[in-house]
XYZ file of C-alpha atoms in Angstrom:
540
model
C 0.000 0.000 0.000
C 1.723 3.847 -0.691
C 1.830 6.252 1.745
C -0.850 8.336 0.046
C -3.355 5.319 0.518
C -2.193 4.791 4.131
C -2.623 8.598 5.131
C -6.221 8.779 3.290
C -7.554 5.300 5.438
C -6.094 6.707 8.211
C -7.835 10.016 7.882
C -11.315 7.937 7.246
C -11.326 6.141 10.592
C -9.451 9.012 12.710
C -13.226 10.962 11.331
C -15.467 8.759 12.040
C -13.687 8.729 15.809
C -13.715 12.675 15.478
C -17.326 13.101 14.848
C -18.507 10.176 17.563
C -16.238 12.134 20.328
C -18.218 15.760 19.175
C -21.255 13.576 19.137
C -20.813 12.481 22.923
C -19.894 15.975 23.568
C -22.420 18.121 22.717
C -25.025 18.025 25.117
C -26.512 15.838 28.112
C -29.412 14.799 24.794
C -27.105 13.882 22.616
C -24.943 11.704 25.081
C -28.297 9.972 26.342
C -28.309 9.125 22.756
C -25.194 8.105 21.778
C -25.373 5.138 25.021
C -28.832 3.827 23.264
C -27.115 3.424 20.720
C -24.591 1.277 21.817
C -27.053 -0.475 24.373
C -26.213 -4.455 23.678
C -22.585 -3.718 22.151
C -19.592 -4.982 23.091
C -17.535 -2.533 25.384
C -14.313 -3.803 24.216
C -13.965 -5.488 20.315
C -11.351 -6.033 17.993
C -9.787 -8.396 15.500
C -9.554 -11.966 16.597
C -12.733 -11.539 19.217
C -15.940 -13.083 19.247
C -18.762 -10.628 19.094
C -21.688 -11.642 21.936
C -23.856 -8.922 22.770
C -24.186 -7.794 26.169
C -27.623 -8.444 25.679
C -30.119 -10.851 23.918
C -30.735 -8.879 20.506
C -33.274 -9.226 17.592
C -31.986 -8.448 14.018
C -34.791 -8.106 11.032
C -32.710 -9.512 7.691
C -33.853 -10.612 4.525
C -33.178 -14.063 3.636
C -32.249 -15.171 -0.388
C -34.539 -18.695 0.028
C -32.750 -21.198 -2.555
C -34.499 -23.954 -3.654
C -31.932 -26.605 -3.451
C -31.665 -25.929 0.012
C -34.821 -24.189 1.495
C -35.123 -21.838 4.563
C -35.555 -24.318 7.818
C -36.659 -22.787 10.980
C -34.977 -25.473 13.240
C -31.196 -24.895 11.074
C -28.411 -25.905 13.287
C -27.116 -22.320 11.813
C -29.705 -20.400 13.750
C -29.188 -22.416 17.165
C -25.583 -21.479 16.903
C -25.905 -17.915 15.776
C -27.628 -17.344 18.947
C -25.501 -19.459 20.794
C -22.270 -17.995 19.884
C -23.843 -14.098 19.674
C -26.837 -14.042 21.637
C -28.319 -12.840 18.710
C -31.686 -14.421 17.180
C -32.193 -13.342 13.338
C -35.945 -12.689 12.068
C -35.634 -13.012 8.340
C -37.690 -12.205 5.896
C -37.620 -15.382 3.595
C -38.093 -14.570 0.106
C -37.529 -16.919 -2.721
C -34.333 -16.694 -4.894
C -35.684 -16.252 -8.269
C -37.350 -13.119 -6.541
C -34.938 -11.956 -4.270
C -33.545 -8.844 -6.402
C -37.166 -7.608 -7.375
C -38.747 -7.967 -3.759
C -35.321 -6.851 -2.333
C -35.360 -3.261 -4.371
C -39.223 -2.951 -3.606
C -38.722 -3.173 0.307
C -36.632 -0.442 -0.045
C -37.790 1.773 -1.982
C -41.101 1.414 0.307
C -39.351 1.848 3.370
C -40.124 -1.725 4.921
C -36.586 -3.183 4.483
C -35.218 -5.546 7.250
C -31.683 -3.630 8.561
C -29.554 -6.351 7.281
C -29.935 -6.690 3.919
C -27.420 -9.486 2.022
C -26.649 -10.976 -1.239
C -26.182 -7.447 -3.239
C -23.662 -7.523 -5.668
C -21.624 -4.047 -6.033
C -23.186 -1.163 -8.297
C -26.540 -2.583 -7.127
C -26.771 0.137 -4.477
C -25.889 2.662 -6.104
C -29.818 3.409 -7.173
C -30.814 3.304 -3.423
C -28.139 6.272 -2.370
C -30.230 9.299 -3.644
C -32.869 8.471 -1.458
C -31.008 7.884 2.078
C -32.515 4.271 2.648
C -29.480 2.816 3.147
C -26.720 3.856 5.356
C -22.962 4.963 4.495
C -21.464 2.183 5.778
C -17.704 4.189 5.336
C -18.915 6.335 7.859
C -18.263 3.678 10.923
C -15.632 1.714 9.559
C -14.141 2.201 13.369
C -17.070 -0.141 14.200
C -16.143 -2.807 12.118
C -12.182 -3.822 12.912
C -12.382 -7.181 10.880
C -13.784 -5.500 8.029
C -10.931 -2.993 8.432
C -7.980 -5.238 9.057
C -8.883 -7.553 5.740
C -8.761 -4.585 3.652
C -5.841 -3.388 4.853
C -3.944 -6.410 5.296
C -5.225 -7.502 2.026
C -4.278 -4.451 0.248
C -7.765 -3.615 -1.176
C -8.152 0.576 -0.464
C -7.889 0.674 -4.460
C -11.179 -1.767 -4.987
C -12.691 -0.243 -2.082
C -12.451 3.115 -3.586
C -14.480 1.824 -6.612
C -17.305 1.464 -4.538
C -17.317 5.403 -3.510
C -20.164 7.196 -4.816
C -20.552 10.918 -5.826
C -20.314 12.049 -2.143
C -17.152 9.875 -1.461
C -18.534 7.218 0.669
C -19.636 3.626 -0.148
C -22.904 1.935 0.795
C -21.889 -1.790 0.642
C -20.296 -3.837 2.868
C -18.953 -6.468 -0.041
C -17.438 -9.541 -0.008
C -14.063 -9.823 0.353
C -11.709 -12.915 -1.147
C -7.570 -12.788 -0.410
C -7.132 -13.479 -4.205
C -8.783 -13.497 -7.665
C -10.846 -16.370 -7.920
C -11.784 -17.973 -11.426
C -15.579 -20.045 -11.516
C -16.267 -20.498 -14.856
C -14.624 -21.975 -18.055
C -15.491 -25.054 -20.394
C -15.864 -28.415 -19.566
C -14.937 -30.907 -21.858
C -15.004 -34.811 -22.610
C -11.091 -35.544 -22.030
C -11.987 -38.978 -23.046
C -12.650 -38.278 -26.315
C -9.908 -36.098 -26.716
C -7.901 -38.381 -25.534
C -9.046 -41.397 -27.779
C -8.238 -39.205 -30.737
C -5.165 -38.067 -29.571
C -6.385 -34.607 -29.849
C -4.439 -32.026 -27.376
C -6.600 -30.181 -24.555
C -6.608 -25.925 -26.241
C -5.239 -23.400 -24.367
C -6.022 -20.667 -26.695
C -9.343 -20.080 -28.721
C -7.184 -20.972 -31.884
C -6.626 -24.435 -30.673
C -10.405 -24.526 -29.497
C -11.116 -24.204 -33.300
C -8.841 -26.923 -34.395
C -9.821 -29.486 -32.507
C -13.349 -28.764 -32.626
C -12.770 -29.257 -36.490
C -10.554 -32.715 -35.908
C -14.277 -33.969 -33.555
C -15.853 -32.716 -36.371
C -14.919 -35.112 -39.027
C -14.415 -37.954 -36.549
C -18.091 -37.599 -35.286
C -20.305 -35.950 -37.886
C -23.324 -36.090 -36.363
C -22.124 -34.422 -33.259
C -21.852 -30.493 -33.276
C -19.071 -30.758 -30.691
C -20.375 -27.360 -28.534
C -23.273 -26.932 -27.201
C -23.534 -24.629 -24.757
C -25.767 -23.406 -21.677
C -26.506 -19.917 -19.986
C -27.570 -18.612 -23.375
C -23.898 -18.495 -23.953
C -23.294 -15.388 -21.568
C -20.802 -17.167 -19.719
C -18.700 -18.289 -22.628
C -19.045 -15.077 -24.276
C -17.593 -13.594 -21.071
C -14.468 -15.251 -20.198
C -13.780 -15.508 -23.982
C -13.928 -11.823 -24.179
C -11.207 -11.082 -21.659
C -8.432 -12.858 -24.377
C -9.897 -10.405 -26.896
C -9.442 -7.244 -25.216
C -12.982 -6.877 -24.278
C -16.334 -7.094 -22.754
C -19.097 -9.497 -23.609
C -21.880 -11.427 -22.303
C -22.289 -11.632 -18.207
C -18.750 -9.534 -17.929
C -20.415 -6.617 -20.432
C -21.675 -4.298 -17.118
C -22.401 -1.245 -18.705
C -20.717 -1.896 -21.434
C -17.761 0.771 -21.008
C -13.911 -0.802 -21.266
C -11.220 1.568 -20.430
C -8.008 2.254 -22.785
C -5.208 3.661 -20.718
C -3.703 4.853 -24.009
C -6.463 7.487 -24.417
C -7.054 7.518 -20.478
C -10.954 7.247 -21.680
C -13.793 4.799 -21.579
C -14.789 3.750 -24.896
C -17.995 1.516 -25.615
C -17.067 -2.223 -25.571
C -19.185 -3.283 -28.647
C -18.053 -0.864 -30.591
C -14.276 -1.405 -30.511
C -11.810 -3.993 -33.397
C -11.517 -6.158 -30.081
C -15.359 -7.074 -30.230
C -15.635 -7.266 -34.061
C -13.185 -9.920 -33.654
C -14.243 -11.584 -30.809
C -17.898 -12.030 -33.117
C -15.673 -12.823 -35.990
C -14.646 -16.002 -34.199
C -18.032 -17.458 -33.082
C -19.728 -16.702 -36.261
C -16.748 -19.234 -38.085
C -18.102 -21.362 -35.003
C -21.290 -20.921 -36.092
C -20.685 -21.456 -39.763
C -18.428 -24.278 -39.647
C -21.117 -26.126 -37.748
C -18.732 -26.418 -34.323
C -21.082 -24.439 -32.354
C -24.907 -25.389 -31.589
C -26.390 -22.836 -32.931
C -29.507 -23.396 -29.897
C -26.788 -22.484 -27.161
C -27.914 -19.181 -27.486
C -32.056 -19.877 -26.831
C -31.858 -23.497 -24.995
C -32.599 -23.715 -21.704
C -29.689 -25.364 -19.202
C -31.136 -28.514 -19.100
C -31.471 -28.946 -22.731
C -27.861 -28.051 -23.215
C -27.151 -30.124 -19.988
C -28.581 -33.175 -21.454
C -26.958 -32.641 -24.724
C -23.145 -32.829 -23.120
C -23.987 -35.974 -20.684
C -25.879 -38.051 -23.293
C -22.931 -37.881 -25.961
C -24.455 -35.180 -27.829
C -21.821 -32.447 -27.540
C -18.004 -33.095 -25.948
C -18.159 -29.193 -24.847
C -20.275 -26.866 -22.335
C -19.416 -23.703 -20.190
C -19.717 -24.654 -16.707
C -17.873 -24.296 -13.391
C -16.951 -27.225 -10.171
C -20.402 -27.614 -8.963
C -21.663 -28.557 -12.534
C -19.132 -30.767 -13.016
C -20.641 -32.690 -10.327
C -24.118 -32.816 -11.608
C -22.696 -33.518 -15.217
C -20.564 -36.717 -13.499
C -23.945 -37.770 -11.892
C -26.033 -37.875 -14.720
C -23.433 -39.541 -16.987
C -23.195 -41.801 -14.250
C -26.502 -42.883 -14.959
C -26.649 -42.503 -18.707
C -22.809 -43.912 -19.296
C -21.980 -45.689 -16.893
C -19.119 -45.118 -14.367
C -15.761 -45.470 -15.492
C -16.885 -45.074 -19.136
C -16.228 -41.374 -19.965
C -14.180 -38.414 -18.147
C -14.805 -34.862 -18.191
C -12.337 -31.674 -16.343
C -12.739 -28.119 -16.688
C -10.024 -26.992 -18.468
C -8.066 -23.695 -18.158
C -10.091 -20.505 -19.649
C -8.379 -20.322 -23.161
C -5.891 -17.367 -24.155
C -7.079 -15.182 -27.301
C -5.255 -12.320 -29.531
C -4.696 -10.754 -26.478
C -3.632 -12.951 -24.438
C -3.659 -15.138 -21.213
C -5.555 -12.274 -19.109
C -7.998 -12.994 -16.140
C -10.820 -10.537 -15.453
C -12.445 -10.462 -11.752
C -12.524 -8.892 -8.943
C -11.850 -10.101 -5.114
C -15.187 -9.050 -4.189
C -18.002 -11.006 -3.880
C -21.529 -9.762 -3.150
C -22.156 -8.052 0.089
C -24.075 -6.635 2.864
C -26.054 -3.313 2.900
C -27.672 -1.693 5.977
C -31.056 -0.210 5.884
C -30.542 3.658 7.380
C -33.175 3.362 9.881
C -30.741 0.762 11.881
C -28.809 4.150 12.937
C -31.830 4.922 15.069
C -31.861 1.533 16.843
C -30.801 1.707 20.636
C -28.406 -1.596 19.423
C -26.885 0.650 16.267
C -23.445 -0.244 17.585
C -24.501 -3.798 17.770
C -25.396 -4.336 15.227
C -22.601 -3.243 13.168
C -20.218 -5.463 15.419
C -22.345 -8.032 14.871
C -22.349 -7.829 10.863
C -18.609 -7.262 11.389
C -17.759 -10.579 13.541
C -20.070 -12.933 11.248
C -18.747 -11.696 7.376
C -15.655 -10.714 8.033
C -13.607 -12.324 10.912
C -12.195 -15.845 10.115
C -13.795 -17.226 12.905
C -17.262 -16.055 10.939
C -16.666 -17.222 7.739
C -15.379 -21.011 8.968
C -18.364 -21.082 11.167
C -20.978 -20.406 7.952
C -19.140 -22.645 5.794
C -18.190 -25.367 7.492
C -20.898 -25.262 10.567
C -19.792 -26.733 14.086
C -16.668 -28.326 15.122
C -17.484 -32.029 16.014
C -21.186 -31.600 14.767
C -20.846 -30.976 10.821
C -16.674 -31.199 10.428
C -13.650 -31.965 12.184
C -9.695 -30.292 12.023
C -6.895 -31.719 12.279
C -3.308 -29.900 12.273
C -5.874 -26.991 10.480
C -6.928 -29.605 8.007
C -11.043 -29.578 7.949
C -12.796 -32.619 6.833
C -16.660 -33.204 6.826
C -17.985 -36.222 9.238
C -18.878 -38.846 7.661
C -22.775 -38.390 7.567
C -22.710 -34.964 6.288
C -22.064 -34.713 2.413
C -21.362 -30.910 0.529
C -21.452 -31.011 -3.071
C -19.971 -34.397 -3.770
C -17.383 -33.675 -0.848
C -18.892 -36.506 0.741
C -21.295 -38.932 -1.530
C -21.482 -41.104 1.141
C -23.170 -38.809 3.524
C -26.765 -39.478 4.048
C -27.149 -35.631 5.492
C -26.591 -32.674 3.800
C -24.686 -29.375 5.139
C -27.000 -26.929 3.509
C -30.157 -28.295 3.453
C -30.606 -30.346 6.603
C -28.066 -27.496 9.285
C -27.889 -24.709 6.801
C -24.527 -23.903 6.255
C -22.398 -22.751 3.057
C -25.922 -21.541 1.680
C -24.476 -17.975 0.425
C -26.288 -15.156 2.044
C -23.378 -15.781 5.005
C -20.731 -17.714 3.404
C -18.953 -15.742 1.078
C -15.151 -14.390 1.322
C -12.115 -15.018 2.850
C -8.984 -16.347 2.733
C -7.845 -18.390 -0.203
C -7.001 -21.478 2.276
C -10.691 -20.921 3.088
C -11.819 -21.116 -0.037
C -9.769 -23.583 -1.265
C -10.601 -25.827 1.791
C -14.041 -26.773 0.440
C -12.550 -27.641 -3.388
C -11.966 -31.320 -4.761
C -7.778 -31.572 -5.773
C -9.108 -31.298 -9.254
C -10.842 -27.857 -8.640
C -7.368 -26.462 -6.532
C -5.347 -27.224 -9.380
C -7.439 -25.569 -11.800
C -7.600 -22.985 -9.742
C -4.173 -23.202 -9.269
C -3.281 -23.593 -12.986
C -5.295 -20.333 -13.789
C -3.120 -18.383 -11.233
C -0.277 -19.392 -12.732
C -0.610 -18.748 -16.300
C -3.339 -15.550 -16.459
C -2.432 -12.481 -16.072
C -5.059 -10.488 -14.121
C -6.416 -7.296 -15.679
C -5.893 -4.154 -13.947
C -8.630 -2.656 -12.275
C -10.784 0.489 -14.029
C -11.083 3.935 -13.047
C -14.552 4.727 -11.248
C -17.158 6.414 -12.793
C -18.885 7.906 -9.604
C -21.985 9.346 -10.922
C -24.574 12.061 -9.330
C -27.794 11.461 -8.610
C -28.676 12.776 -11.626
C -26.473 11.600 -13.975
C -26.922 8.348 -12.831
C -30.167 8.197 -13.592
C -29.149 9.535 -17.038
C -26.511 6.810 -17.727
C -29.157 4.379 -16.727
C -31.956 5.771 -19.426
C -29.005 5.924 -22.002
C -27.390 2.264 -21.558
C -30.509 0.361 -21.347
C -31.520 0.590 -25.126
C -27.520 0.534 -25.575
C -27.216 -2.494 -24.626
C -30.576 -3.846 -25.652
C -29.681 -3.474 -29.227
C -26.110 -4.456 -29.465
C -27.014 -7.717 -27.251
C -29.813 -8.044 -30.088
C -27.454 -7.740 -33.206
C -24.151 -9.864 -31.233
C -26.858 -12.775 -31.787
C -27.715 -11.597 -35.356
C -23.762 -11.223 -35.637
C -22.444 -15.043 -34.101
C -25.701 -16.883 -36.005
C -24.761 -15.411 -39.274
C -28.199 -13.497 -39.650
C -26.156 -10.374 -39.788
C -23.238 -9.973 -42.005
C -20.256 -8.900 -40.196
C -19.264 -6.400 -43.254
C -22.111 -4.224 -41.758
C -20.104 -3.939 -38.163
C -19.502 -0.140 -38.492
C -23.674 0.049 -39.530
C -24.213 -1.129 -36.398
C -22.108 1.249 -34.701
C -23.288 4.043 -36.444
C -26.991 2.420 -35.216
C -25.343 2.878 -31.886
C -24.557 6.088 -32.294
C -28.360 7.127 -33.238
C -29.193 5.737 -30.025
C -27.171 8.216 -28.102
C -24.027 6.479 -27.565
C -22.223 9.423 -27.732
C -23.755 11.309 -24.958
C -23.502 8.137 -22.746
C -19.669 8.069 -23.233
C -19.154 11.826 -22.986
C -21.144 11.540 -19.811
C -19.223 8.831 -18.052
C -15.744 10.383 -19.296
C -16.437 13.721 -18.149
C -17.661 12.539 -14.872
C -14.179 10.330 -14.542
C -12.328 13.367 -15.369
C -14.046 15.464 -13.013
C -13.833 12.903 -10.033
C -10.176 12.813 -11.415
C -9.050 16.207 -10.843
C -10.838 16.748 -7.767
């Protein structure tokens, strides 16, 4: 971390402790106050302690219900919460294919919960204008794990990406030691290996073998794909020098040799990266229904012998081994994820060591537990002690550790961990279900993977390059709401003619038509907005 970094963190925390001490200050009211507000906290917290409130404490929360492991009232999770914290959690259960929707609408109607999980950064930056949520960088000398993992972890740049207009951030995210890689393809290494065809590590050698299946196997089209082909499109456009797919945001990339944001779609780098799926397309590699299928169509494809190549990441390698199981038998096939391929420019990783996050509705600054509260949120996202506890559940109960090695007992099963297991650690105690486990260190992380999964993991660190982070665009209010109206239609129509593009309905010799489309549509004003507001945030 420079010195510049260190002074400004410094100078965050030392005001926070500035304004509490004028705060307690100011008058006999105010103090009377202040103590209501830290009724229930701990008098004396830092890193390493366990947070247990002086008191027995309710906390409203809203709870992301997942159907592969629904909300259980009698959870092992919510004994021990209240066990270990003397806290008891009232959730507001809502289901997952919901959550977003019925999360925004709570807000916006005032009725939120105070804890309020599984928000993904840039998702509240529509809830600043109206004060519902609090500034969370205004208390970070509440939160000491929160605190030490970004400093000890070197984050203050990716924090500061989170600042809005006003210079303070509103989400508490998720915070991983490293870059982690999910998703890449998953391929039949048995037939690659029966043909004596080489695994790719660039797009190029995708291509080529995909043309040797081709003529072994005629009647195969060797890719199908699922997710409507977001994901592919996404970790294939980091090797071109762009954005696509899921990674396309708002569909600005920044060139450092300009020091401007230019529109992703609009850029040589995309042109080529549709260039190469459209030959795909052409050459009949690519299943042309991986763009419209649903994930169990494309699913079914790949484990019935129908395709020899999906997008995917370690937990659908487990379902695919399952079904083929069934279908193939054991022993008679074998798939791996293979490393994300390098394109034109290069073996680059894109990602970011945040993962979603935590945001606290503002009325929890009038709550006599306030200080609670935030020590609370602190101790159970952020300390290790936290995160092992809502991934890996009790000690003796769910796991054991041995010279710091954890291992499930052998009736609980996680994800193929342990087949043999006739309970499950999400659905029958509630553990590593997502709206608490998230973050960490990488042993953490790691300590829940299959070998196979580490050294992918593993593999990736070693031979991509990650890409530097981008400047923030910290918006007003206003603009905000501008960029919003602009990109919508933006990226309506170019995720309209990227299809037309890949399929061959469009021909690619009308690329700069469709830019000049783009242009129509107000592209210009959308770029000119979001540079001018990085220039401005820039110089001041």
């Amino acid at each position: 971390m420079n010195e510049c970094l260190k002074k400004k963190w410094t100078a965050i925390c030392l005001t926070a402790l500035l304004l509490l001490v004028i705060a307690g200050c100011s008058s006999t009211d105010s103090d009377g106050e202040e103590e209501m507000n830290s009724k229930g906290a701990m008098e004396s917290y830092n890193v390493g302690d366990t947070f247990k409130a002086e008191e027995a404490l309710e906390f409203s929360m809203m709870y992301s219900d997942h159907p592969n492991y629904p909300y259980k009232e009698d959870w092992l999770l919510w004994e021990k919460i209240e066990e270990l914290t003397n806290v008891t959690l009232n959730p507001t259960i809502i289901p997952m294919s919901d959550y977003t929707q019925k999360r925004n609408l709570l807000i916006s109607s005032g009725e939120s919960p105070l804890i309020i999980p599984k928000t993904y950064p840039g998702e509240e930056a529509s809830f600043v204008p109206s004060g519902a949520i609090l500034p969370v960088s205004d208390y970070m000398d509440k939160m000491p794990h929160f605190r030490d993992k970004i400093e000890k972890w070197e984050m203050e740049d990716e924090l500061e990406t989170l600042q809005q207009s006003d210079g303070k951030f509103y989400l508490l995210p998720g915070l991983h030691e490293n870059v982690w890689p999910e998703y890449t393809l998953i391929v039949r290494t048995d037939i690659f290996e029966e043909n004596n065809i080489a695994l790719p590590t660039t797009w190029d050698e995708l291509y080529e073998a995909m043309k040797k299946l081709k003529e072994i196997y005629p009647d195969v089209t060797p890719f199908s794909d699922r997710y409507e082909f977001n994901s592919t499109l996404s970790i294939a456009a980091t090797g071109f020098g762009t954005k696509a797919g899921w990674g396309f945001g708002n569909g600005l990339t920044y060139d450092k040799s300009k020091d401007q944001f230019v529109y992703s779609a609009t850029t040589d780098e995309y042109k080529e990266l549709l260039t190469y799926f459209n030959k795909l397309v052409k050459e009949g590699l690519l299943d042309k229904e991986s763009f419209t299928q649903g994930d169990e169509q494309a699913t079914q494809k790949f484990v019935s012998g129908n395709s020899f190549i999906i997008n995917g990441n370690a937990q659908d390698v487990v379902t695919y081994r399952t079904s083929m199981d069934k279908l193939l038998g054991e022993g008679n096939y074998s798939i791996a994820k293979i490393t994300v391929p390098g394109g034109p420019a290069g073996h680059l990783m894109a990602g970011s060591r945040f993962e979603n996050g935590v945001m606290i509705s503002s009325k929890a600054k009038e709550s006599e537990n306030f200080e609670a509260l935030l020590q609370f949120i602190d101790w159970l996202y952020y300390s290790d002690e936290g995160q092992e506890f809502t991934k890996w559940g009790v000690e003796g109960t769910t796991y054991t550790k041995t010279d710091g090695v954890r291992n499930l007992v052998d009736d609980v099963n996680y994800n193929g961990l342990n087949p043999d297991g006739t309970t499950d650690l999400r659905v029958d105690y509630g553990f590593s279900g997502g709206v608490f486990a998230y973050g960490g260190t990488t042993e953490l992380l790691h300590s829940m993977f299959t070998e196979e999964e580490i050294k992918f993991q593993e593999d990736m660190a070693n031979i991509k390059t990650p890409i530097p982070l981008e400047p923030l665009i910290p918006y007003t209010a206003e603009d905000r709401e501008q960029a919003t109206l602009l990109s919508t239609p933006l990226k309506d129509y170019t995720d309209q003619n990227t299809l037309k593009f890949i399929l061959g309905e469009r021909d690619l010799n009308e690329f700069d038509t469709f830019v000049t489309e783009l242009e129509g549509q107000g592209l210009q004003r959308y770029v000119d907005l979001a540079n001018q507001t990085y220039q401005d945030y820039k110089h001041n």
